[in-house]
Amino acid sequence: MQSLKNLIKKAEKNKVAIGHFNISDAMTLRAIFEVAFELSKSQKVKIPIIIGTSEGEARFLKMNLAEAMVRRLREDYNFPIFINSDHTHSLKEVEEAVSVGYDAIIFDASKLSFEENIKQTKKAVEYIKSKNKNILVEGELGYIGGSSRVLSSLPIDVSVGSKDLTKPEEAKQFVKETKIDLLSPAVGNIHGMIIKAETILNPRLDINRIKKIREAVGIPLVLHGGSGISNADFKKAISAGISTIHINTEIRRAWRSSLEKEFALNKNETTPYKLLSGTFAEIKKIVYDRLKLFNNLK
Ligand code: G3H
Ligand code: ZN
């Protein structure tokens, strides 16, 4: 099985992106895996996926359980599925992710000053690599908001104005000093979806900036906050140098609305797997569309 590092390199070379999807339960993991597995079979090419658990998601699911489920799928099906500790803010969480065997860790100090972000990220990279140099470490530069949810307006503290977006020169210095493997920049992307009267109002991506950052840093770029970005912007972002894309809110939204529907339709039903079957199908639809788009499949 190829390493995640090589698969990201390959994705970049082929101008496609690996889909990263968050989970906090086994059903969502199964839905994501099934789509990638079935698509791989029909396309006759394995489509790698990354499963993410944020600190909150990992607290709910448990890191050791999440890692074990993903590893089991990888081994039993000989399939390129990996697990990432998403937006890890403290060294304590980093230690746990390392000790249970996560494949990748995002150390997120993006809310701090540039200098403090460098200092803390560097420390996290040194710790992780001293324990296992194969774990990929991602750093974040530029604050894009803290939660994967439906928003009614743009949060005031996110970096979306051109003077707050990640600057190529700063990104270069950040990567050089911290020695991260992957960089997540702020390029117009935000966590969550802004929805008003059924219309999605997320900002547009600064495609030229993605290109300049990629050229300046010389390492793969990750696009966070994928929910709410238009298909056209995704395509351009991948061509400009994005090789991994994170999706969470779209899945959470489908989870909630389909559950509400099922509950309303089946007032006397109490069997979880019966009530959840519609949710399972809805999550699969979202992942299917995203994987097809990111991997340029017909
Ligand atoms: O790390 C998680 C992602 O960046 C998800 O962002 O909820 O806007 O899709 P999203
Ligand atoms: Zn994110």
PDB file of C-alpha atoms in Angstrom, residues 32-49 77-81 288 291-292 295 297:
ATOM      1  CA  ILE A  32     -17.797   7.335   3.350  1.00  0.00           C
ATOM      2  CA  PHE A  33     -15.817   4.134   2.960  1.00  0.00           C
ATOM      3  CA  GLU A  34     -18.544   2.397   0.958  1.00  0.00           C
ATOM      4  CA  VAL A  35     -18.712   5.236  -1.552  1.00  0.00           C
ATOM      5  CA  ALA A  36     -14.938   5.334  -2.047  1.00  0.00           C
ATOM      6  CA  PHE A  37     -14.775   1.544  -2.311  1.00  0.00           C
ATOM      7  CA  GLU A  38     -17.669   1.241  -4.784  1.00  0.00           C
ATOM      8  CA  LEU A  39     -16.412   4.156  -6.896  1.00  0.00           C
ATOM      9  CA  SER A  40     -12.940   2.627  -6.955  1.00  0.00           C
ATOM     10  CA  LYS A  41     -14.389  -0.643  -8.216  1.00  0.00           C
ATOM     11  CA  SER A  42     -16.436   0.973 -10.969  1.00  0.00           C
ATOM     12  CA  GLN A  43     -13.584   3.276 -12.051  1.00  0.00           C
ATOM     13  CA  LYS A  44     -11.001   0.474 -11.749  1.00  0.00           C
ATOM     14  CA  VAL A  45      -8.654   2.754  -9.811  1.00  0.00           C
ATOM     15  CA  LYS A  46      -8.314   3.097  -6.045  1.00  0.00           C
ATOM     16  CA  ILE A  47      -9.555   6.461  -4.800  1.00  0.00           C
ATOM     17  CA  PRO A  48      -7.776   7.338  -1.549  1.00  0.00           C
ATOM     18  CA  ILE A  49      -9.708   8.996   1.267  1.00  0.00           C
ATOM     19  CA  TYR A  77     -10.023  -4.323   2.068  1.00  0.00           C
ATOM     20  CA  ASN A  78      -6.457  -3.386   1.096  1.00  0.00           C
ATOM     21  CA  PHE A  79      -7.820   0.095   0.566  1.00  0.00           C
ATOM     22  CA  PRO A  80      -6.077   3.517   0.889  1.00  0.00           C
ATOM     23  CA  ILE A  81      -8.056   4.993   3.785  1.00  0.00           C
ATOM     24  CA  TYR A 288     -20.145  10.486  -3.989  1.00  0.00           C
ATOM     25  CA  LEU A 291     -15.229  12.332  -4.680  1.00  0.00           C
ATOM     26  CA  LYS A 292     -16.297  12.465  -8.317  1.00  0.00           C
ATOM     27  CA  ASN A 295     -10.964  13.071  -8.575  1.00  0.00           C
ATOM     28  CA  LEU A 297     -14.290  11.263 -12.603  1.00  0.00           C
TER      29      LEU A 297
END
